[in-house]
């Protein structure tokens, strides 16, 4: 039987590792597809989509106790917001880096 995301979030908050793993299995492909290509090519160095998705999931689960389910799709919206914030951080980081010029 398909468990609701709300139930899995609640159980994950309570420390149920199996529920956390099911959330990851459910949302990893969706988040990966959503994130693909969102980081501009000029901002890519060691940060690729898979890395950003993993960091997003780590941050999201670390902050899960403060997440409030407000309806269908809320958890995926939460993950997208965490990813958007991470992308903004990456773009700011790249913007502070000096431009690389080739030396003759």
C-alpha positions as a LaTeX table, in Angstrom:
\begin{tabular}{lrrr}
\hline
Residue & $x$ (\AA) & $y$ (\AA) & $z$ (\AA) \\
\hline
Unk1 & 0.00 & 0.00 & 0.00 \\
Unk2 & 1.14 & 3.52 & $-0.85$ \\
Unk3 & 1.85 & 5.52 & 2.29 \\
Unk4 & 0.99 & 9.19 & 2.32 \\
Unk5 & 3.79 & 11.71 & 2.32 \\
Unk6 & 2.32 & 13.29 & 5.46 \\
Unk7 & 2.53 & 9.95 & 7.28 \\
Unk8 & 6.10 & 9.37 & 6.09 \\
Unk9 & 7.14 & 12.89 & 7.16 \\
Unk10 & 5.60 & 12.41 & 10.60 \\
Unk11 & 7.29 & 9.05 & 11.05 \\
Unk12 & 10.59 & 10.41 & 9.80 \\
Unk13 & 10.40 & 13.24 & 12.33 \\
Unk14 & 9.92 & 10.59 & 15.02 \\
Unk15 & 13.15 & 8.91 & 13.95 \\
Unk16 & 11.81 & 6.19 & 11.66 \\
Unk17 & 14.71 & 5.62 & 9.27 \\
Unk18 & 12.63 & 3.40 & 6.97 \\
Unk19 & 10.12 & 6.25 & 6.50 \\
Unk20 & 12.98 & 8.65 & 5.71 \\
Unk21 & 14.37 & 6.21 & 3.15 \\
Unk22 & 10.94 & 5.84 & 1.51 \\
Unk23 & 10.65 & 9.64 & 1.26 \\
Unk24 & 14.06 & 9.78 & $-0.38$ \\
Unk25 & 13.14 & 6.98 & $-2.81$ \\
Unk26 & 9.91 & 8.77 & $-3.67$ \\
Unk27 & 11.33 & 12.26 & $-4.15$ \\
Unk28 & 14.89 & 11.69 & $-5.37$ \\
Unk29 & 13.91 & 11.12 & $-9.03$ \\
Unk30 & 11.41 & 14.01 & $-8.99$ \\
Unk31 & 13.89 & 16.42 & $-7.45$ \\
Unk32 & 16.66 & 15.30 & $-9.80$ \\
Unk33 & 14.45 & 15.94 & $-12.85$ \\
Unk34 & 13.36 & 19.32 & $-11.46$ \\
Unk35 & 16.95 & 20.35 & $-10.66$ \\
Unk36 & 18.48 & 19.22 & $-13.95$ \\
Unk37 & 19.84 & 22.21 & $-15.84$ \\
Unk38 & 18.86 & 24.79 & $-13.22$ \\
Unk39 & 22.49 & 25.62 & $-12.40$ \\
Unk40 & 23.86 & 27.66 & $-15.33$ \\
Unk41 & 26.88 & 26.20 & $-17.12$ \\
Unk42 & 29.12 & 29.09 & $-16.04$ \\
Unk43 & 28.39 & 28.26 & $-12.40$ \\
Unk44 & 29.25 & 24.59 & $-12.65$ \\
Unk45 & 32.54 & 23.38 & $-11.34$ \\
Unk46 & 32.45 & 20.54 & $-8.88$ \\
Unk47 & 28.75 & 21.04 & $-8.26$ \\
Unk48 & 26.66 & 18.87 & $-10.50$ \\
Unk49 & 22.96 & 18.08 & $-10.30$ \\
Unk50 & 23.40 & 14.91 & $-8.23$ \\
Unk51 & 25.57 & 16.74 & $-5.71$ \\
Unk52 & 23.05 & 19.55 & $-5.38$ \\
Unk53 & 20.20 & 17.10 & $-4.94$ \\
Unk54 & 22.07 & 15.25 & $-2.19$ \\
Unk55 & 22.89 & 18.48 & $-0.34$ \\
Unk56 & 19.26 & 19.54 & $-0.73$ \\
Unk57 & 18.02 & 16.32 & 0.85 \\
Unk58 & 20.52 & 16.59 & 3.71 \\
Unk59 & 19.45 & 20.17 & 4.45 \\
Unk60 & 15.75 & 19.36 & 4.10 \\
Unk61 & 15.87 & 16.43 & 6.50 \\
Unk62 & 17.97 & 18.40 & 8.97 \\
Unk63 & 15.23 & 21.06 & 9.04 \\
Unk64 & 12.32 & 18.60 & 8.86 \\
Unk65 & 11.14 & 19.29 & 12.44 \\
Unk66 & 10.27 & 22.87 & 11.43 \\
Unk67 & 8.46 & 21.86 & 8.21 \\
Unk68 & 4.66 & 22.15 & 8.31 \\
Unk69 & 2.59 & 20.13 & 5.85 \\
Unk70 & 0.04 & 22.52 & 4.38 \\
Unk71 & $-1.54$ & 20.35 & 1.72 \\
Unk72 & $-0.83$ & 18.06 & $-1.20$ \\
Unk73 & 2.52 & 18.74 & $-2.81$ \\
Unk74 & 3.81 & 20.70 & 0.17 \\
Unk75 & 6.79 & 18.42 & 0.77 \\
Unk76 & 7.95 & 18.60 & $-2.84$ \\
Unk77 & 7.49 & 22.38 & $-2.71$ \\
Unk78 & 9.62 & 22.41 & 0.42 \\
Unk79 & 12.34 & 20.41 & $-1.35$ \\
Unk80 & 12.22 & 22.76 & $-4.36$ \\
Unk81 & 12.58 & 25.78 & $-2.06$ \\
Unk82 & 15.59 & 24.24 & $-0.32$ \\
Unk83 & 17.11 & 23.52 & $-3.77$ \\
Unk84 & 16.36 & 27.07 & $-4.97$ \\
Unk85 & 18.14 & 28.50 & $-1.93$ \\
Unk86 & 21.09 & 26.21 & $-2.56$ \\
Unk87 & 21.25 & 27.30 & $-6.20$ \\
Unk88 & 21.22 & 30.96 & $-5.15$ \\
Unk89 & 24.07 & 30.25 & $-2.73$ \\
Unk90 & 26.06 & 28.59 & $-5.53$ \\
Unk91 & 25.45 & 31.53 & $-7.89$ \\
Unk92 & 26.59 & 34.00 & $-5.21$ \\
Unk93 & 29.67 & 31.89 & $-4.53$ \\
Unk94 & 30.56 & 31.79 & $-8.23$ \\
Unk95 & 29.94 & 35.54 & $-8.52$ \\
Unk96 & 32.53 & 36.23 & $-5.83$ \\
Unk97 & 35.15 & 34.11 & $-7.59$ \\
Unk98 & 37.53 & 36.00 & $-9.91$ \\
Unk99 & 37.24 & 35.29 & $-13.61$ \\
Unk100 & 39.70 & 32.74 & $-14.94$ \\
Unk101 & 41.89 & 34.08 & $-17.73$ \\
Unk102 & 44.20 & 32.00 & $-19.85$ \\
Unk103 & 47.88 & 32.80 & $-19.63$ \\
Unk104 & 49.89 & 32.88 & $-22.86$ \\
\hline
\end{tabular}
